GROMACS .gro file of C-alpha atoms in nm:
model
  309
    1UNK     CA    1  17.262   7.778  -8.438
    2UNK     CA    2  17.511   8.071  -8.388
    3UNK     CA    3  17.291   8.298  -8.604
    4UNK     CA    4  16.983   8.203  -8.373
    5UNK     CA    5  17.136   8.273  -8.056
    6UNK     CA    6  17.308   8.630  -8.205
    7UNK     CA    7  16.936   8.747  -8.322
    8UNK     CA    8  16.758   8.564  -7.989
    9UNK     CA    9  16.785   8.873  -7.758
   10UNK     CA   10  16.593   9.120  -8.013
   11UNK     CA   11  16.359   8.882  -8.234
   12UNK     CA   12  16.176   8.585  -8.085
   13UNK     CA   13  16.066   8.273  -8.234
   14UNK     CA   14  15.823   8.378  -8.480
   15UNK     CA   15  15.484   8.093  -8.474
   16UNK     CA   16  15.396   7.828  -8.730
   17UNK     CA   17  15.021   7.776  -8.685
   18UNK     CA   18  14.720   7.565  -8.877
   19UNK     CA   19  14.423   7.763  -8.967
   20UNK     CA   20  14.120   7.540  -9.007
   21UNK     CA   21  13.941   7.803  -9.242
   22UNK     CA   22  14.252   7.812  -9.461
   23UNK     CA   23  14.271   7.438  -9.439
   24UNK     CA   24  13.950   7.393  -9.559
   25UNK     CA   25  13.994   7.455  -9.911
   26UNK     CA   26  14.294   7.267  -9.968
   27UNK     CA   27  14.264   6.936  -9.835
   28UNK     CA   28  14.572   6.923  -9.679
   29UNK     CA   29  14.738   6.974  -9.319
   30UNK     CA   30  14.874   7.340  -9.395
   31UNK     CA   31  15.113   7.508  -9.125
   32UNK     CA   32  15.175   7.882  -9.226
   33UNK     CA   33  15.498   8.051  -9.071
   34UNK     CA   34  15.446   8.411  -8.997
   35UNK     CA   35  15.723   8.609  -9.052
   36UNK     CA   36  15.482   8.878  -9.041
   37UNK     CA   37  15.547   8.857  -8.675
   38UNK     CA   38  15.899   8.998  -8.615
   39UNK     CA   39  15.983   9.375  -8.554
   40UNK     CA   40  15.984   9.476  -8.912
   41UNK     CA   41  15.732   9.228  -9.014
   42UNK     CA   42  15.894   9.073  -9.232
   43UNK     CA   43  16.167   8.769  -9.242
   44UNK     CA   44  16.457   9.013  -9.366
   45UNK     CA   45  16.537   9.156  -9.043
   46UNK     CA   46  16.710   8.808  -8.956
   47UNK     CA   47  16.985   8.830  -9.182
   48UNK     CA   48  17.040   9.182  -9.152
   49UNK     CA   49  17.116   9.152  -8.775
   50UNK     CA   50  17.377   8.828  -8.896
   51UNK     CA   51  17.547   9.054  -9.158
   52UNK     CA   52  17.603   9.373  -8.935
   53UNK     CA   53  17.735   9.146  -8.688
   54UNK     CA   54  17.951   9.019  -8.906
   55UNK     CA   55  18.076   9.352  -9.087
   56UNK     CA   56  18.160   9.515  -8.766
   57UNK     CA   57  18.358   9.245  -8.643
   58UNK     CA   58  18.560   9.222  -8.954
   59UNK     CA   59  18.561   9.608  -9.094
   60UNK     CA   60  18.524   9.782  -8.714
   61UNK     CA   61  18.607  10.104  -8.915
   62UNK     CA   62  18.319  10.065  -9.098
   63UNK     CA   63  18.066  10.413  -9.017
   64UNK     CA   64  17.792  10.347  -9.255
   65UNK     CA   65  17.548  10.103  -9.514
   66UNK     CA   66  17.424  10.166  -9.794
   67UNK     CA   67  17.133   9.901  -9.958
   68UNK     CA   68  16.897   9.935 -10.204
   69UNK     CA   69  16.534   9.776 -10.165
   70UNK     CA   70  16.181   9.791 -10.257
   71UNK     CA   71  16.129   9.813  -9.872
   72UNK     CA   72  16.189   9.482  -9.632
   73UNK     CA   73  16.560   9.429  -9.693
   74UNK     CA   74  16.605   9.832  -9.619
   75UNK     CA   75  16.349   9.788  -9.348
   76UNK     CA   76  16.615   9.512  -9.275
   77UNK     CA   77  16.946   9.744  -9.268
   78UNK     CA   78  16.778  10.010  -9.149
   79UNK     CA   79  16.703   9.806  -8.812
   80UNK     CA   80  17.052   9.629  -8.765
   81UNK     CA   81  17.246   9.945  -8.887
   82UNK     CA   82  17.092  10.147  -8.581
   83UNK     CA   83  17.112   9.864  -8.325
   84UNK     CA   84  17.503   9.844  -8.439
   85UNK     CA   85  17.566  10.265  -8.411
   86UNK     CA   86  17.600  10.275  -8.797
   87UNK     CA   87  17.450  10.522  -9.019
   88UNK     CA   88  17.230  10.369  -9.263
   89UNK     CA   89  17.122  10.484  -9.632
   90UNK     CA   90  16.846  10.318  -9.840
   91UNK     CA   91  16.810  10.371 -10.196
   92UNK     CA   92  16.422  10.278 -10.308
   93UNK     CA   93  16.260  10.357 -10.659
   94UNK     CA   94  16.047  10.615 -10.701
   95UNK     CA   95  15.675  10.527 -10.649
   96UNK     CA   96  15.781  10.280 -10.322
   97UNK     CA   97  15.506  10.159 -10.106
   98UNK     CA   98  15.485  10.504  -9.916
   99UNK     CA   99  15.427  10.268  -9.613
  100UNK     CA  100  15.755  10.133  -9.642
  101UNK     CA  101  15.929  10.423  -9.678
  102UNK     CA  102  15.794  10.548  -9.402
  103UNK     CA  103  15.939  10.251  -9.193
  104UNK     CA  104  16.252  10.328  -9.307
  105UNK     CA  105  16.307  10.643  -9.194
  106UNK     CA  106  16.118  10.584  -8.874
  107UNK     CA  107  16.406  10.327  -8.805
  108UNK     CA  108  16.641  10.645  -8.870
  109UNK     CA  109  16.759  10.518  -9.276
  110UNK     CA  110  16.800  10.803  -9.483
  111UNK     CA  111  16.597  10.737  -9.779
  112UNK     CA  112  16.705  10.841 -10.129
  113UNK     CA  113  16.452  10.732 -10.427
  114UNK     CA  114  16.604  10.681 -10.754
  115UNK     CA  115  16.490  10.494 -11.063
  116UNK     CA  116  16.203  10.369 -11.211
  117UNK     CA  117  16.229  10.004 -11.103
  118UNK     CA  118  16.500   9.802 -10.804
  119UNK     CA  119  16.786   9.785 -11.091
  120UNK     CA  120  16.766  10.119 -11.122
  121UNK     CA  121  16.784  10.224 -10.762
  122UNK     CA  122  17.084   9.956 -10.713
  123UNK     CA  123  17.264  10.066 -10.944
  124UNK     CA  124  17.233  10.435 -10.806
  125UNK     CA  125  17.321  10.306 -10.434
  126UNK     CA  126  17.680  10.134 -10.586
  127UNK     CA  127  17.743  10.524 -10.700
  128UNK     CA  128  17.643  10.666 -10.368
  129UNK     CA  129  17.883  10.401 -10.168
  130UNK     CA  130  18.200  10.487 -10.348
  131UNK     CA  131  18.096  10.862 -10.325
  132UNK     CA  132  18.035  10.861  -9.991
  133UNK     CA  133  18.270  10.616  -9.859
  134UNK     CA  134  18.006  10.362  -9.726
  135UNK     CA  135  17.952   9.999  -9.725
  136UNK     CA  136  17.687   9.845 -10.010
  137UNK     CA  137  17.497   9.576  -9.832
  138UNK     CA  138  17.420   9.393 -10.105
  139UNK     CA  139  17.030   9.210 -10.140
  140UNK     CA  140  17.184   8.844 -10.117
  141UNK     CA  141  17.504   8.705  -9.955
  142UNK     CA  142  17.550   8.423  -9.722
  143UNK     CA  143  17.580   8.609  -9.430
  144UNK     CA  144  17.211   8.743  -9.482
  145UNK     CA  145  17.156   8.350  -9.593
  146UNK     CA  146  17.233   8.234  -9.252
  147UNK     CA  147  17.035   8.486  -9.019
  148UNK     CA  148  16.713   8.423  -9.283
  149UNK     CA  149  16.835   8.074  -9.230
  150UNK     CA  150  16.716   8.075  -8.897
  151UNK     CA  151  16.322   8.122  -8.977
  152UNK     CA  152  16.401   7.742  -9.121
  153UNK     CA  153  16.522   7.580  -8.842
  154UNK     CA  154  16.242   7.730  -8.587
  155UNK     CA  155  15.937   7.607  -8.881
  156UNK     CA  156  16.176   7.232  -8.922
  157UNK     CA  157  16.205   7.195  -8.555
  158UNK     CA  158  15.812   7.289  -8.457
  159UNK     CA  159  15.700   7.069  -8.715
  160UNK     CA  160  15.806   6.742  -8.821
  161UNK     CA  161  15.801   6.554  -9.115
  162UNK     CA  162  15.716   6.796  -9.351
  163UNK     CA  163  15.643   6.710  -9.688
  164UNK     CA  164  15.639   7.055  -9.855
  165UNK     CA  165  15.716   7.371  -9.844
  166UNK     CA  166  15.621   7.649 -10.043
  167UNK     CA  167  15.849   7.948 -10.042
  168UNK     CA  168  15.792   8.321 -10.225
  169UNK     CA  169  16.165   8.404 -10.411
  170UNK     CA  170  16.272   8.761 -10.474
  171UNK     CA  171  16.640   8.738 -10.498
  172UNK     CA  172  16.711   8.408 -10.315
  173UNK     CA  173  16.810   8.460  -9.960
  174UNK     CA  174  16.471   8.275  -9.847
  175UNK     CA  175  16.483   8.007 -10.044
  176UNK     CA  176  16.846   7.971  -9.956
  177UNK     CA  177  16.756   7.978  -9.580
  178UNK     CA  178  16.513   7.675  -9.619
  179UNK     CA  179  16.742   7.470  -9.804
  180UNK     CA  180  17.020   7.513  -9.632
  181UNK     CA  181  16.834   7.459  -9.312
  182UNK     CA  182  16.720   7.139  -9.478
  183UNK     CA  183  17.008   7.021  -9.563
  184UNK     CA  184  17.152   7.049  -9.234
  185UNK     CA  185  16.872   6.860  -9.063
  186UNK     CA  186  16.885   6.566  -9.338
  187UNK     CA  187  16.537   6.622  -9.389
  188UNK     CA  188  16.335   6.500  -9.737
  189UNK     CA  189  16.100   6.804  -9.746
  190UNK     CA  190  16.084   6.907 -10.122
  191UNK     CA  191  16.093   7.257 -10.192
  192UNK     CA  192  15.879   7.475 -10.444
  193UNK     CA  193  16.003   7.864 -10.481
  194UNK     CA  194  15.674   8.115 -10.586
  195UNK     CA  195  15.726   8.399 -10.810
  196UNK     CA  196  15.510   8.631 -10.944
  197UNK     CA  197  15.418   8.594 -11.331
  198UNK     CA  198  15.488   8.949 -11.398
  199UNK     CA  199  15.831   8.881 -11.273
  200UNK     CA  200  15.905   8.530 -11.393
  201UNK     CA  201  16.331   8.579 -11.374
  202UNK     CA  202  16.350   8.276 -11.151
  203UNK     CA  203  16.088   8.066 -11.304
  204UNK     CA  204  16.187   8.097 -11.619
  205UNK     CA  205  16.511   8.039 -11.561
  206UNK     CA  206  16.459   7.744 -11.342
  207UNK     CA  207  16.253   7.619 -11.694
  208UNK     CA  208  16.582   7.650 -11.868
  209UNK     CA  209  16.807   7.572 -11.622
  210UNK     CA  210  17.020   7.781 -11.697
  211UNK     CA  211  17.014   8.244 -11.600
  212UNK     CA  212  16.738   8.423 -11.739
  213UNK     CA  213  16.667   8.796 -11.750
  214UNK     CA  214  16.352   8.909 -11.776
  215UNK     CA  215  16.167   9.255 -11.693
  216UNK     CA  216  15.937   9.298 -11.352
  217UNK     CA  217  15.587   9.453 -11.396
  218UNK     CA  218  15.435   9.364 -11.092
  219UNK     CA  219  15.211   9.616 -10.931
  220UNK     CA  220  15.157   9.373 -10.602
  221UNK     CA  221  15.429   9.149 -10.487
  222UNK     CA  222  15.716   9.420 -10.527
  223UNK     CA  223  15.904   9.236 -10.294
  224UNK     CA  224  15.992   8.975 -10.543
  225UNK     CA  225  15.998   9.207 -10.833
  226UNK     CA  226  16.289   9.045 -10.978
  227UNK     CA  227  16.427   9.120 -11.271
  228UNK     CA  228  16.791   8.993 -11.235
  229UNK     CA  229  16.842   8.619 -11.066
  230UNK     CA  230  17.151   8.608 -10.835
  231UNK     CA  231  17.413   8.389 -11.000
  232UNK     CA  232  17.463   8.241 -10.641
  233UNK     CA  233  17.132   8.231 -10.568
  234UNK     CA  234  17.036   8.071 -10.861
  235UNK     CA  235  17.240   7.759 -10.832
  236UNK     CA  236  17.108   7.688 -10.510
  237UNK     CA  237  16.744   7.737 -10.691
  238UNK     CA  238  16.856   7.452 -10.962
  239UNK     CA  239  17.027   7.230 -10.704
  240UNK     CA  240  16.741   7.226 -10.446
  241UNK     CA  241  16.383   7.321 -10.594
  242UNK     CA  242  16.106   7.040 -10.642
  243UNK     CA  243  15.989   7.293 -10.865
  244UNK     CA  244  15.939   7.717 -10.939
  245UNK     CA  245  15.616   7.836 -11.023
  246UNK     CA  246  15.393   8.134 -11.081
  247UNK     CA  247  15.134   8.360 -10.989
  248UNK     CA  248  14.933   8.643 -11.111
  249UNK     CA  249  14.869   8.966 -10.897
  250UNK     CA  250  14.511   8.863 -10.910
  251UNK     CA  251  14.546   8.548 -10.763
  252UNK     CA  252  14.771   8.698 -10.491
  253UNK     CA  253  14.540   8.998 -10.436
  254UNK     CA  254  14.285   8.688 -10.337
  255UNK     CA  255  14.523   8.499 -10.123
  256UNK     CA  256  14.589   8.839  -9.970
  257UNK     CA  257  14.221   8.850  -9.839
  258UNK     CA  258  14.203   8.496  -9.766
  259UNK     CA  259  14.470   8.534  -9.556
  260UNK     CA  260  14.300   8.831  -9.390
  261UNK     CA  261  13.929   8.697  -9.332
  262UNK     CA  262  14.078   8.294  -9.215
  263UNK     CA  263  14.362   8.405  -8.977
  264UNK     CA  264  14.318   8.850  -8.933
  265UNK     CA  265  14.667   8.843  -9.021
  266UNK     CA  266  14.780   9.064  -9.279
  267UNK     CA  267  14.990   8.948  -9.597
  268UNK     CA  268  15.153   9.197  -9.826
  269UNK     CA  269  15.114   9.087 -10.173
  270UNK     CA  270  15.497   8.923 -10.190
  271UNK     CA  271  15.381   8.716  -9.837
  272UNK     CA  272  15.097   8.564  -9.997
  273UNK     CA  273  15.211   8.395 -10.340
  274UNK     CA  274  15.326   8.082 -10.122
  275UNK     CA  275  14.950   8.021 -10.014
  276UNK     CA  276  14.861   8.115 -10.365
  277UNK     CA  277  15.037   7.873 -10.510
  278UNK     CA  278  14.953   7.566 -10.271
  279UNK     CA  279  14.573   7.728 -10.426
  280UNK     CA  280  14.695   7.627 -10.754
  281UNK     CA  281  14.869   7.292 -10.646
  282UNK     CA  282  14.604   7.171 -10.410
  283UNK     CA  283  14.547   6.852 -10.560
  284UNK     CA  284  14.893   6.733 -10.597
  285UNK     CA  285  14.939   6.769 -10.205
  286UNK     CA  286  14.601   6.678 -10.090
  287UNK     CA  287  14.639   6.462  -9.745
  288UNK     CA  288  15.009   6.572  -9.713
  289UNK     CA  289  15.161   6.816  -9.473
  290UNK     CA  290  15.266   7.122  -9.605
  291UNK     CA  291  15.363   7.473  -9.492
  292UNK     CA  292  15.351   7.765  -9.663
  293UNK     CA  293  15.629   8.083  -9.486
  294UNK     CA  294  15.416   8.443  -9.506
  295UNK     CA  295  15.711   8.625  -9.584
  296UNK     CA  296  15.566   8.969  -9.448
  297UNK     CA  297  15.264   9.197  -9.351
  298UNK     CA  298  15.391   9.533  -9.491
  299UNK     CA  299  15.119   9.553  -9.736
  300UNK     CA  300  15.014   9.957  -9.778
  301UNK     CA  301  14.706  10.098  -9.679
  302UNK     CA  302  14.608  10.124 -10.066
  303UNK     CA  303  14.676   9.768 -10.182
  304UNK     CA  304  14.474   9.631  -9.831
  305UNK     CA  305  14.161   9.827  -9.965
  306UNK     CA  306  14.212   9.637 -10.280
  307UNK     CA  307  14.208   9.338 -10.156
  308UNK     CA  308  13.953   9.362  -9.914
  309UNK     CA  309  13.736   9.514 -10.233
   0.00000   0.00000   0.00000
């Protein structure tokens, strides 16, 4: 509730709506929150308004971030960093969504690119921030938990008695968000987290039970090109999922430009693995109410023309 009225002033309530055409499919009552609908478009910017807040309150000395991304957590920093007179610095691998980047620095972020893959480029930022003498945001803690958190309450609060939700994971700070949110509201709604196949981290370690490393090779949902699970994260993951499952690049290209033609919103690839994966799961929810959160629009111009092809 705090974190809602702190972020109120700068980022409205974002919608949860039911597309027919996407409905039609499935069998099911689907709600779809768009998080594509906030200033960055994308659900990030929530917790990095929460955690600037925070920092400055506790470390007023503080004179500049440093984060490193594949583009909606710097998108993120970038945004709260400026509102909050901080100078921000985002480390991105080379061959980022040029899009992206481009956000970045339009927010005023001063964009480094480092590394072949986010690992790479996080472990680079950690140098930079003791060199330079700046702060490392890192990609999950619970102060970016509760702003994201937030998202949760608005989709639990517009609609009631849900019986799913399907939710894309990259590090964790989403999934987090619901469950928490979930938990607070003593609501039954099971959870299932979507990753991408070709960066199965999470899933595989939610097989397990137990942490699991495993390389990302992704070339469409970067924003949950995972190849490192949170520790933190990942206990929440165990503790709360109905279930973690997967899906291909092709089958998110497709949900992608379902997405597009039922509702003429855009999903970046990362935004659509939720709906792909209800795709895959439609029978065991058909006649139930689900929702499925569209983490974010900030799909480039290049993988759009894809998935329109």
């Amino acid at each position: 509730e705090a974190a809602k009225t702190l972020i109120r002033p700068l980022i409205r309530e974002t919608p949860t709506y039911r597309w027919p055409l996407l409905e039609a499919e499935l069998g099911c009552e689907l709600w779809v929150k768009h998080e594509n609908h906030t200033p960055v478009g994308a659900f990030k910017i929530r917790g990095g308004l929460v955690y600037m807040d925070e920092l400055k309150r506790r470390e007023p000395a503080v004179k500049g971030v440093i984060a490193a991304t594949t583009g909606n957590h710097g998108q993120s920093i970038a945004f709260a960093a400026k509102q909050n007179g901080l100078r921000a610095v985002i480390v991105v691998p080379h061959g980022n969504n040029p899009e992206k980047n481009a956000a970045m620095r339009s927010l005023g972020a001063e964009l480094v690119e480092h590394g072949r893959e986010f690992q790479e480029a996080l472990e680079y930022s950690r140098e930079l921030a003791a060199k330079e003498g700046l702060h490392a945001v890192p990609s999950f803690h619970p102060w970016l938990v509760r702003g994201v958190a937030t998202y949760a309450l608005e989709m639990f609060r517009s609609v009631g008695e849900l019986d799913v939700v399907f939710v894309p994971i990259g590090l964790g700070s989403g999934f987090c968000g619901i469950a928490a949110a979930r938990e607070a509201l003593g609501l039954k709604t099971k959870i299932i987290g979507v990753v991408s196949e070709h960066a199965p981290a999470y899933a595989l370690s939610y097989q397990r039970q137990q942490f699991t490393e495993q390389t990302s090779t992704t070339t469409v949902a970067e924003g949950v090109a995972c190849k490192t699970p949170n520790c933190d994260a990942l206990a929440h993951v165990l503790a709360h999922a109905h279930d973690v499952v997967t899906v291909s690049d092709d089958e998110a290209v497709e949900a992608m430009r379902e997405i597009i033609q039922a509702t003429h919103n855009i999903a970046e690839g990362a935004g659509a693995l939720a709906f792909a994966a209800l795709k895959k799961q439609r029978e065991a929810w058909r006649g139930r109410k689900v929702a499925c959160v569209l983490t974010g629009g900030n799909a480039s111009m290049a993988m759009l023309g894809r998935a329109l092809r």
